[in-house]
PDB file of C-alpha atoms and ligand atoms in Angstrom:
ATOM      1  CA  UNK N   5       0.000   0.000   0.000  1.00  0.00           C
ATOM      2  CA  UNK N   6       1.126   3.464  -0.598  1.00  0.00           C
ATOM      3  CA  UNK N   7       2.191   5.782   2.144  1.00  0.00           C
ATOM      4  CA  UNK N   8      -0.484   9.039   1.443  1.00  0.00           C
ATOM      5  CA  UNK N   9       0.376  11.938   3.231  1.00  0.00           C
ATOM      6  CA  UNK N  10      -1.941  15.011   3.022  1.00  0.00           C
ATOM      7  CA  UNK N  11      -0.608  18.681   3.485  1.00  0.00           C
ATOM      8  CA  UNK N  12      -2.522  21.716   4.409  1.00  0.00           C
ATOM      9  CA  UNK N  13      -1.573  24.110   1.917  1.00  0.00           C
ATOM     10  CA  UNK N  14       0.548  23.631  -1.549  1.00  0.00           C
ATOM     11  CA  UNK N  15       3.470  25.552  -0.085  1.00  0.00           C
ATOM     12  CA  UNK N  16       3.897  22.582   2.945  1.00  0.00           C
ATOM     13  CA  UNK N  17       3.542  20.373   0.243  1.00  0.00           C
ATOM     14  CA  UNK N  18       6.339  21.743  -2.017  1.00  0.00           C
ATOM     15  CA  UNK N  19       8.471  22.095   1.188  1.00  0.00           C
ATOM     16  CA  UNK N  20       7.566  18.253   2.260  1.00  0.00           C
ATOM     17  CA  UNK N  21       8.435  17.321  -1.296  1.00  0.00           C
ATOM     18  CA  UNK N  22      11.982  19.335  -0.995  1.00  0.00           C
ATOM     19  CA  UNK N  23      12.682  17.452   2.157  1.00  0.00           C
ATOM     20  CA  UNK N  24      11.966  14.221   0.955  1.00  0.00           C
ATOM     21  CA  UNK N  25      14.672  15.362  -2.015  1.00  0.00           C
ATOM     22  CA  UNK N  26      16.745  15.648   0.684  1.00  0.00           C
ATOM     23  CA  UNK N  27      16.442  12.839   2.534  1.00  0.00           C
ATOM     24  CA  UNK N  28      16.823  10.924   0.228  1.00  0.00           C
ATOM     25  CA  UNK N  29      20.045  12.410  -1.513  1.00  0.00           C
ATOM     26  CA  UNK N  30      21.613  12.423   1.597  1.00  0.00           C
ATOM     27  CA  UNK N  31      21.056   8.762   1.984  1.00  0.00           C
ATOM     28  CA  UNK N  32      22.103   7.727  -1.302  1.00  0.00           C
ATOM     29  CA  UNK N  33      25.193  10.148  -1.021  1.00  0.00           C
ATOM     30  CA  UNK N  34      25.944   8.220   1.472  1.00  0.00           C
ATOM     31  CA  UNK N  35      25.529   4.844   0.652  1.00  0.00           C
ATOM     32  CA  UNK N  36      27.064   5.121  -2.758  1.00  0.00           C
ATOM     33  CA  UNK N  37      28.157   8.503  -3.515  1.00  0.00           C
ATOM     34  CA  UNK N  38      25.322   9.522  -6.136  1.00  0.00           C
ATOM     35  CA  UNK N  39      22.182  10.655  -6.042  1.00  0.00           C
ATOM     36  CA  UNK N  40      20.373   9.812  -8.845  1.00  0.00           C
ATOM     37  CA  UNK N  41      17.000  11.517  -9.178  1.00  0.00           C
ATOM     38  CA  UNK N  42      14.213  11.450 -11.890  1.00  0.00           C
ATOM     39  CA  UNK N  43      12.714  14.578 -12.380  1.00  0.00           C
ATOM     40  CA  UNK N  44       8.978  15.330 -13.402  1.00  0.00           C
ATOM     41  CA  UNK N  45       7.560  18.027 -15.583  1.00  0.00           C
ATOM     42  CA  UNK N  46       4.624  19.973 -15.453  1.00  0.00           C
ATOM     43  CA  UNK N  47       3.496  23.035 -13.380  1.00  0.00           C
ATOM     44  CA  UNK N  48       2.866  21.420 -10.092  1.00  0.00           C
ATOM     45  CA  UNK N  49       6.892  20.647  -9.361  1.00  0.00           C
ATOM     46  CA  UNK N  50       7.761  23.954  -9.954  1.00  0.00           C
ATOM     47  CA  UNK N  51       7.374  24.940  -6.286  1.00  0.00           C
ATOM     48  CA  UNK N  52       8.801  21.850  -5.009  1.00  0.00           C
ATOM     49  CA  UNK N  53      12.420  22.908  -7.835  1.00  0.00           C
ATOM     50  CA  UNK N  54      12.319  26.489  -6.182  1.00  0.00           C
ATOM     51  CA  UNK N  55      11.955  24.870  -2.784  1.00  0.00           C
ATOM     52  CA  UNK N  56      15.489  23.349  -3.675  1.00  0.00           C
ATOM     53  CA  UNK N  57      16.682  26.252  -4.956  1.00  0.00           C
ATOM     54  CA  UNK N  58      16.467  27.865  -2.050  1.00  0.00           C
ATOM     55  CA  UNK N  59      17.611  25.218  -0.195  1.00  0.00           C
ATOM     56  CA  UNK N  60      20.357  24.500  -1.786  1.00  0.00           C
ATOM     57  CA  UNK N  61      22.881  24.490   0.615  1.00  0.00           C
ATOM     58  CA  UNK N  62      21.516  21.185   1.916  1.00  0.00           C
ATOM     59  CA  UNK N  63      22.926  19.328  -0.501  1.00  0.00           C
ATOM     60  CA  UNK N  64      26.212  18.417  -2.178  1.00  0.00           C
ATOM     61  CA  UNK N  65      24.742  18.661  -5.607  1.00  0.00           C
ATOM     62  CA  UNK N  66      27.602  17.848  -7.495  1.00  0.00           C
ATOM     63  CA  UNK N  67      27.176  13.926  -6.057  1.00  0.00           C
ATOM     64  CA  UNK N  68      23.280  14.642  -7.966  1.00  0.00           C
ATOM     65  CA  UNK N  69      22.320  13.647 -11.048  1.00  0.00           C
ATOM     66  CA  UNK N  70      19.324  15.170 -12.887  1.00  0.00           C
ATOM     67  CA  UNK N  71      17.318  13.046 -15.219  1.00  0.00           C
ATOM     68  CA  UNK N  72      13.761  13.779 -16.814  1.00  0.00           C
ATOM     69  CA  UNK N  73      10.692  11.337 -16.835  1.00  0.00           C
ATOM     70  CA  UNK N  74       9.606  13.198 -19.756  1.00  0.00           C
ATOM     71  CA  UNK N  75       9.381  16.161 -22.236  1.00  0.00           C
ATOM     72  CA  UNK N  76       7.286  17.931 -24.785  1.00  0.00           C
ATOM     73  CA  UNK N  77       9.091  17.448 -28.694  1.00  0.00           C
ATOM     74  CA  UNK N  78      10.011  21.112 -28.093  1.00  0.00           C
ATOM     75  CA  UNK N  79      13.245  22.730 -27.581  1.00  0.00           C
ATOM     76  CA  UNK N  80      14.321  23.048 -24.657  1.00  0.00           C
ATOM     77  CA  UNK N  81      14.730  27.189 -24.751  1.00  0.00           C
ATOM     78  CA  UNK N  82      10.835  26.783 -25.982  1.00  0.00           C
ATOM     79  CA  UNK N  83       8.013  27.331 -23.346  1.00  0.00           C
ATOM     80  CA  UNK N  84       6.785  24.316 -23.247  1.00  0.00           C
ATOM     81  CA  UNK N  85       9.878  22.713 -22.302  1.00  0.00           C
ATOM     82  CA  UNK N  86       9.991  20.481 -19.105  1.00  0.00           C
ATOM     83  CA  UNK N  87      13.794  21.295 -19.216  1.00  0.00           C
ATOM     84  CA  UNK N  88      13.073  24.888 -19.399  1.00  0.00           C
ATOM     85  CA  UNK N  89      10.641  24.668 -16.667  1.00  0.00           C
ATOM     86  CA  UNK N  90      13.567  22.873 -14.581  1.00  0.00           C
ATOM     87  CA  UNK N  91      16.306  25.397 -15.459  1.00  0.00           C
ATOM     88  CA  UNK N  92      14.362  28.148 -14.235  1.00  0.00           C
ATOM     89  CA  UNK N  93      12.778  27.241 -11.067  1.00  0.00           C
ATOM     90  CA  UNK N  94      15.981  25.655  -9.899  1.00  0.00           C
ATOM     91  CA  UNK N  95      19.002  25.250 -11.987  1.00  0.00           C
ATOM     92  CA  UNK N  96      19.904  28.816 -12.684  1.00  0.00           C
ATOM     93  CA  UNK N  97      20.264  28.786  -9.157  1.00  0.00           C
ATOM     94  CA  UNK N  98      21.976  26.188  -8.080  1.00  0.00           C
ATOM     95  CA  UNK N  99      24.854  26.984 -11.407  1.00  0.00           C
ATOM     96  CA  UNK N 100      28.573  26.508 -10.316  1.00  0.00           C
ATOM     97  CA  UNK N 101      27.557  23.693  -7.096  1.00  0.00           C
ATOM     98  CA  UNK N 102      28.143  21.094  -9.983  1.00  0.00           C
ATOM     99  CA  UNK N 103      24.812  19.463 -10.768  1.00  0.00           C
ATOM    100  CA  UNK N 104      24.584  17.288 -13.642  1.00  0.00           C
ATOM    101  CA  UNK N 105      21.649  17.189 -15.616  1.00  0.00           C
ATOM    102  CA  UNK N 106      20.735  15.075 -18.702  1.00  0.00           C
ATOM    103  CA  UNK N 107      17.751  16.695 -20.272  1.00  0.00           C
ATOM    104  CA  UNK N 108      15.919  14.799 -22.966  1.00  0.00           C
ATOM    105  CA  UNK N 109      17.160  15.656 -26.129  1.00  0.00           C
ATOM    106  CA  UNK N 110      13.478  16.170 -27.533  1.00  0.00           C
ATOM    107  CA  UNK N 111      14.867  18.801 -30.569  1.00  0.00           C
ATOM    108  CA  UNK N 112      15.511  16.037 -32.134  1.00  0.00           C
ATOM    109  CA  UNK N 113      12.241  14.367 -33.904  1.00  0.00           C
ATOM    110  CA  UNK N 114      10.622  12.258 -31.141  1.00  0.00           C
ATOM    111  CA  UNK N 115      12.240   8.839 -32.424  1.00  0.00           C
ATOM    112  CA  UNK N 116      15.589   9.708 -32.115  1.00  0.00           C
ATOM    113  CA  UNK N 117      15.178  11.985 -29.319  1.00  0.00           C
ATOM    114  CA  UNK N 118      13.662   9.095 -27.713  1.00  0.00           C
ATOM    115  CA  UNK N 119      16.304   6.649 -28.980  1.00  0.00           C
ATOM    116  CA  UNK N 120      19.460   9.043 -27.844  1.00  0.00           C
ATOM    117  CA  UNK N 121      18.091   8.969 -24.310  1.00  0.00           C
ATOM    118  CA  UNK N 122      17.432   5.524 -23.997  1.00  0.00           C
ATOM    119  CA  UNK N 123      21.226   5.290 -24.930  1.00  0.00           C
ATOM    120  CA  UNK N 124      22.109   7.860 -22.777  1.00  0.00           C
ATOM    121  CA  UNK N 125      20.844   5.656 -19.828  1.00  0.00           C
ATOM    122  CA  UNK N 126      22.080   2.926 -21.144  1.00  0.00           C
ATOM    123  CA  UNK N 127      26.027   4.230 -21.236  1.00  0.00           C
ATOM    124  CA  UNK N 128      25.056   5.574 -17.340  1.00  0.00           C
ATOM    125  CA  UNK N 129      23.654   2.686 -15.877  1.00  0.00           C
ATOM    126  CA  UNK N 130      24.585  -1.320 -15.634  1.00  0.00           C
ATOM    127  CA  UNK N 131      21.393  -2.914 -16.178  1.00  0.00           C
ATOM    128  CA  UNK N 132      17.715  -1.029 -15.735  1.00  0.00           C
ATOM    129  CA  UNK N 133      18.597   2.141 -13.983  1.00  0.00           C
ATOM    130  CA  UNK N 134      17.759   1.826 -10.060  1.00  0.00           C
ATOM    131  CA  UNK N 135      16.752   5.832  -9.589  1.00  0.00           C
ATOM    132  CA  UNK N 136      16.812   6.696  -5.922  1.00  0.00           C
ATOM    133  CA  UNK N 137      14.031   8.972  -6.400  1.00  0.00           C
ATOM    134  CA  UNK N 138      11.252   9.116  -9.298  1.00  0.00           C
ATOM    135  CA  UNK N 139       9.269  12.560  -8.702  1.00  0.00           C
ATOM    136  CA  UNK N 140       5.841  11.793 -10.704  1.00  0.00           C
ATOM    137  CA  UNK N 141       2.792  14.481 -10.881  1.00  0.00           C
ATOM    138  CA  UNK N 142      -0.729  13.457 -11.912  1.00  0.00           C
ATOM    139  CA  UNK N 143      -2.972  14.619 -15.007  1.00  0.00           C
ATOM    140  CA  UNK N 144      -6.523  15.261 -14.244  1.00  0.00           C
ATOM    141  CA  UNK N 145      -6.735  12.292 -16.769  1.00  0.00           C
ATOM    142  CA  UNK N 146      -4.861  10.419 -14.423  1.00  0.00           C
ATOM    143  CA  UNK N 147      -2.073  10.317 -16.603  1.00  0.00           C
ATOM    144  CA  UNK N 148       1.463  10.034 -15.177  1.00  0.00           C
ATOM    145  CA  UNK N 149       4.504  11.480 -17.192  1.00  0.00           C
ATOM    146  CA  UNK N 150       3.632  10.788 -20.830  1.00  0.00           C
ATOM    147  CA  UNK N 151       1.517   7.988 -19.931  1.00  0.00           C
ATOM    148  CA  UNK N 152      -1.797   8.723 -21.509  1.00  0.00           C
ATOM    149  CA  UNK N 153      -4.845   6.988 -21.344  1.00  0.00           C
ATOM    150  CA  UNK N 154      -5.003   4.615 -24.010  1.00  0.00           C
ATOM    151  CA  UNK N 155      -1.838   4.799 -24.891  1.00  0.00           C
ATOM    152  CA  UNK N 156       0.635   1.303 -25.493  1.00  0.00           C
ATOM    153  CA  UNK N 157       3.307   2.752 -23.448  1.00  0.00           C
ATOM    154  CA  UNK N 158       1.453   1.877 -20.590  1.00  0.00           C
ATOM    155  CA  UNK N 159       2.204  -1.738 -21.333  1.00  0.00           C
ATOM    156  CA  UNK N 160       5.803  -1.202 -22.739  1.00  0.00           C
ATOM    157  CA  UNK N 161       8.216  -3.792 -21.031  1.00  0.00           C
ATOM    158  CA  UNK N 162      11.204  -3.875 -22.715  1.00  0.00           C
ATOM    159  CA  UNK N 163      12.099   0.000 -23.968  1.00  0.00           C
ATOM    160  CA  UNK N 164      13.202   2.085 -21.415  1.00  0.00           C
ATOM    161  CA  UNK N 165      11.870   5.558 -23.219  1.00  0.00           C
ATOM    162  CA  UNK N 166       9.317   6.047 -25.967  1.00  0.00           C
ATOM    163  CA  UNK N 167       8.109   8.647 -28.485  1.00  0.00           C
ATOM    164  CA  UNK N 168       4.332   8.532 -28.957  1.00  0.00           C
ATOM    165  CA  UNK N 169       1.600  10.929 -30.492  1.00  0.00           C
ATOM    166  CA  UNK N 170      -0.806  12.071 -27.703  1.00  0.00           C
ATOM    167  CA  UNK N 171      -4.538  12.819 -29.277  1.00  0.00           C
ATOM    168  CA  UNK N 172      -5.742  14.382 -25.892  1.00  0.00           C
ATOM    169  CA  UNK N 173      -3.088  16.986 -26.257  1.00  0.00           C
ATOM    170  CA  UNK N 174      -2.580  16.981 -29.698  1.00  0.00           C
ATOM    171  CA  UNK N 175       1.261  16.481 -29.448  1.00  0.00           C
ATOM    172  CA  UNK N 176       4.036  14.252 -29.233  1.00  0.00           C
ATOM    173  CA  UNK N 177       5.440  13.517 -25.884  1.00  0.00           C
ATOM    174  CA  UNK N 178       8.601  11.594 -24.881  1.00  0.00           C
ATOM    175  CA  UNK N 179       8.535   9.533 -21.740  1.00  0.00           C
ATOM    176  CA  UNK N 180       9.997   6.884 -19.916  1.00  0.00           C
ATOM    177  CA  UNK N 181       8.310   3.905 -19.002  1.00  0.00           C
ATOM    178  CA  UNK N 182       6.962   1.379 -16.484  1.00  0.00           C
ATOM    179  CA  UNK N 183       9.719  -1.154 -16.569  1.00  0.00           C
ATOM    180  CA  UNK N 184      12.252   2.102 -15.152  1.00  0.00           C
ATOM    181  CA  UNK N 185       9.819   4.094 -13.153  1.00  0.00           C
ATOM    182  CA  UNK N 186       8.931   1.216 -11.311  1.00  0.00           C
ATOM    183  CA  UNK N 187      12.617   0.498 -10.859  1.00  0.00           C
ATOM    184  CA  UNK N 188      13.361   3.180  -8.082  1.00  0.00           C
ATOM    185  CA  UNK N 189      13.714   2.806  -4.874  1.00  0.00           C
ATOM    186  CA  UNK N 190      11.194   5.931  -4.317  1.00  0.00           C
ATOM    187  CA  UNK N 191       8.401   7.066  -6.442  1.00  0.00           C
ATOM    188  CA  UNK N 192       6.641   9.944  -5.054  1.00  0.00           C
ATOM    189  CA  UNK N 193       3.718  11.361  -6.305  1.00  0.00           C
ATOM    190  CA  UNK N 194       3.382  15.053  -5.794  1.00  0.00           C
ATOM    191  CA  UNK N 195      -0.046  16.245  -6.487  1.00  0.00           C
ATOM    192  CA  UNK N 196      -1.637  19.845  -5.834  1.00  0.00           C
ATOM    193  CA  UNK N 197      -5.267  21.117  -6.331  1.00  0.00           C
ATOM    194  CA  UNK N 198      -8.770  20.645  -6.111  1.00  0.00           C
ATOM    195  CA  UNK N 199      -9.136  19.716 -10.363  1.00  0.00           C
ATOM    196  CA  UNK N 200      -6.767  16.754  -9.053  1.00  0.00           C
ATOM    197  CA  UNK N 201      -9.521  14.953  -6.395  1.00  0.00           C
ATOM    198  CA  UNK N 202     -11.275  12.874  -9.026  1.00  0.00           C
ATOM    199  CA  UNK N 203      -8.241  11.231 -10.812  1.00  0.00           C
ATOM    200  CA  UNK N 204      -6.704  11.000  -7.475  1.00  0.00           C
ATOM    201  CA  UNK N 205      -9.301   9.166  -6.283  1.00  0.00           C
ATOM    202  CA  UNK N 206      -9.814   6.837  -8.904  1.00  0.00           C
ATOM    203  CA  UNK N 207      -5.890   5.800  -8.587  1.00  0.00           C
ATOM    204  CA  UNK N 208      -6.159   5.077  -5.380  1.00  0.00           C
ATOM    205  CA  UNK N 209      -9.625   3.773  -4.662  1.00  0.00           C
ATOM    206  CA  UNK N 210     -11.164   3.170  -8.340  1.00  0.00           C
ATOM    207  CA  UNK N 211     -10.959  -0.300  -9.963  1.00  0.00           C
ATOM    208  CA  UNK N 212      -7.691  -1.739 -11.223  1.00  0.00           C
ATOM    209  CA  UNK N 213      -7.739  -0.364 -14.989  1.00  0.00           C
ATOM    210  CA  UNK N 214      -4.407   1.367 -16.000  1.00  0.00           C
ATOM    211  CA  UNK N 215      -5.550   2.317 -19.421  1.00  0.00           C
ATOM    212  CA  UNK N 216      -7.919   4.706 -18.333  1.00  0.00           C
ATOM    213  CA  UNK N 217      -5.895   5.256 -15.146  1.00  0.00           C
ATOM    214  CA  UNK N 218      -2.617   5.034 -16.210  1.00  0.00           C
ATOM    215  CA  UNK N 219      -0.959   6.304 -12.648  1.00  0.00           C
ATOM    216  CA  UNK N 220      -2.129   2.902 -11.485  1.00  0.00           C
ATOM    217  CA  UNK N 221       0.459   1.259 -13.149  1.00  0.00           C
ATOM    218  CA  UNK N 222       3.307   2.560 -11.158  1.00  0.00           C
ATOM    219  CA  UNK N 223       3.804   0.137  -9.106  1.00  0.00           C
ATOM    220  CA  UNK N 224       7.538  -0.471  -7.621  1.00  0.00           C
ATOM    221  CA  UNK N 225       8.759  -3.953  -8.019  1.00  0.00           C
ATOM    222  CA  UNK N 226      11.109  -3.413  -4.567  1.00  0.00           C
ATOM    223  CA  UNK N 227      11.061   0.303  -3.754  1.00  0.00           C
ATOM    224  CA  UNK N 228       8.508   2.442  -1.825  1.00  0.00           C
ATOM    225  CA  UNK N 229       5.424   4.701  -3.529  1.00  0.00           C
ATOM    226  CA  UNK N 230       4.464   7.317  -1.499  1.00  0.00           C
ATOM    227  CA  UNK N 231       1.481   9.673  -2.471  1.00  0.00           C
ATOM    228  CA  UNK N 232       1.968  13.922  -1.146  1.00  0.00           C
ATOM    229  CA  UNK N 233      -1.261  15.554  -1.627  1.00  0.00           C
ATOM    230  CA  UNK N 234      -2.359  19.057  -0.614  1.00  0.00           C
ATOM    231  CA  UNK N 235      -6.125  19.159   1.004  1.00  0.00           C
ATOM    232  CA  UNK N 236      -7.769  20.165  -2.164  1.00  0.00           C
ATOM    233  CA  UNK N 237      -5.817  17.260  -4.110  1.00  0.00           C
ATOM    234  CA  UNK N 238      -7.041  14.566  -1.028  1.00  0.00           C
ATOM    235  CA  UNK N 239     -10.411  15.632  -0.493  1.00  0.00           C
ATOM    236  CA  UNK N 240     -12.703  12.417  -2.268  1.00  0.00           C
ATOM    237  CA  UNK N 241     -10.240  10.025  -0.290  1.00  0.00           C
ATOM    238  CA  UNK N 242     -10.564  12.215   3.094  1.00  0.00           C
ATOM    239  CA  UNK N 243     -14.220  12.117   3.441  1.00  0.00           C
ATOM    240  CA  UNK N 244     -14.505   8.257   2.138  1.00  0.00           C
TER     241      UNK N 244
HETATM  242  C1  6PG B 310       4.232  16.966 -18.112  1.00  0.00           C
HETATM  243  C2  6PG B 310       4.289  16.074 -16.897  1.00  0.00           C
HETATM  244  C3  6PG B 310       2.924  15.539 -16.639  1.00  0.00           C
HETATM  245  C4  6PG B 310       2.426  16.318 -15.439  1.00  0.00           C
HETATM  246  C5  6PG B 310       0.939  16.212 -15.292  1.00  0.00           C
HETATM  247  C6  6PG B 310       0.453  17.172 -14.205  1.00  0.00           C
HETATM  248  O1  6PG B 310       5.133  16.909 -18.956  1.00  0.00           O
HETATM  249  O2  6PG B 310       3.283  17.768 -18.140  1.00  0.00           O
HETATM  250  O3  6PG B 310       5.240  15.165 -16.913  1.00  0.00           O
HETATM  251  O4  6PG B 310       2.841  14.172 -16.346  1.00  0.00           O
HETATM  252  O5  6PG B 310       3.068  15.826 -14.269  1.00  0.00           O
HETATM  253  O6  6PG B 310       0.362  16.576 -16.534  1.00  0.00           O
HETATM  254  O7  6PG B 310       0.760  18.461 -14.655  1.00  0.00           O
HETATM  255  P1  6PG B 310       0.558  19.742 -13.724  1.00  0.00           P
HETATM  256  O8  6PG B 310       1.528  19.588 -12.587  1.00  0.00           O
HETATM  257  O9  6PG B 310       0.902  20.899 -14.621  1.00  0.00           O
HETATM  258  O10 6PG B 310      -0.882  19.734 -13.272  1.00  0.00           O
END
């Protein structure tokens, strides 16, 4: 069972979110010298990136390493960028400490983009990559990176990152799949607001059916899956 923890505001549950960053690093810093962290896009991680930011003296961020669970088939100077979103909210400010970060190269068409990452992991890791810490948010779709309802890549078990046309957005998306997300040793969920409650609560407390819920497929094989949730995000599984 997932642990679910419930904050009172989205600012405690940024903070919570930085401090489970931390936590974690520091444990894996310890235990082997690298922290290797799996970063999610969207808006609602943006507070949880400045959080770090800010905090950055916690950490010995040149024993982190950055990687992306997906990205828009954008640029990664364009808006839309997950990268971009990233860069801003936390690693402009943490330049010089000696982060490494391997964005997805997604300004390449979404094959090869796709294809060079899955590489990229490949040259970085012996075997699937182990991430000490997968940072996931939620769609009110109940999607999960660029796991989209209805989509295959919900059932991929063999590549580690796919390209795939999304009709709901009317885009192509990169994202890694199940076989690494469900890898890590943590995968926290880190979902904000009130448009949130229904998907939430079908996840957690619908039936089992991960093509129209696709979160429900994260499931780690060994590793922990913890749910933060502000009040507004929580509130169908409070009052059941
Ligand atoms: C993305 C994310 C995606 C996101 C959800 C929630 O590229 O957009 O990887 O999975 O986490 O869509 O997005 P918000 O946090 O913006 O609500």
């Amino acid at each position: 069972m997932p642990q679910i923890d419930v904050y009172d505001t989205p600012e405690l549950l940024a903070a919570s979110a930085g401090e489970l960053f931390v936590e974690l690093a520091h444990q894996a810093i310890q235990d082997s010298g690298t922290f290797n962290a799996l970063l999610s896009g969207g808006t609602t991680p943006r507070a949880v990136y400045r959080w770090l930011a800010e905090h950055g003296e916690m950490l010995d961020w040149h024993r982190v390493r950055l990687f992306f669970g997906d990205e828009r088939c954008v640029p990664p100077e364009h808006p839309d960028s997950n990268y971009r979103m990233v860069r801003e909210s936390m690693l402009d400010a943490l330049d010089g400490l000696g982060v490494t970060t391997y964005r997805i190269p997604a300004e390449y068409p979404p094959a090869e983009a796709a294809s060079r990452y899955e590489t990229l992991l490949r040259s970085l890791f012996d075997g699937t990559p182990v991430f000490d810490l997968v940072l996931l948010g939620l769609g009110a779709d109940a999607h999960t990176a660029s796991l989209f309802p209805g989509t295959q890549a919900i059932h991929e078990e063999q590549a580690w990152v796919v390209a795939h046309y999304i009709e709901s957005v009317a885009a192509w998306r990169i994202t890694v799949t199940p076989p690494l997300l469900n890898n890590a040793k943590t995968v926290a969920f880190i979902v904000s607001g009130e448009g949130k409650a229904a998907a939430v609560e079908a996840v957690l407390r619908g039936g089992h059916a991960v093509d129209v819920y696709p979160a429900q497929v994260i499931q780690p094989l060994n590793g922990s899956l913890r749910w933060l949730l502000d009040i507004d995000a929580a509130k169908l599984i409070l009052s059941g």
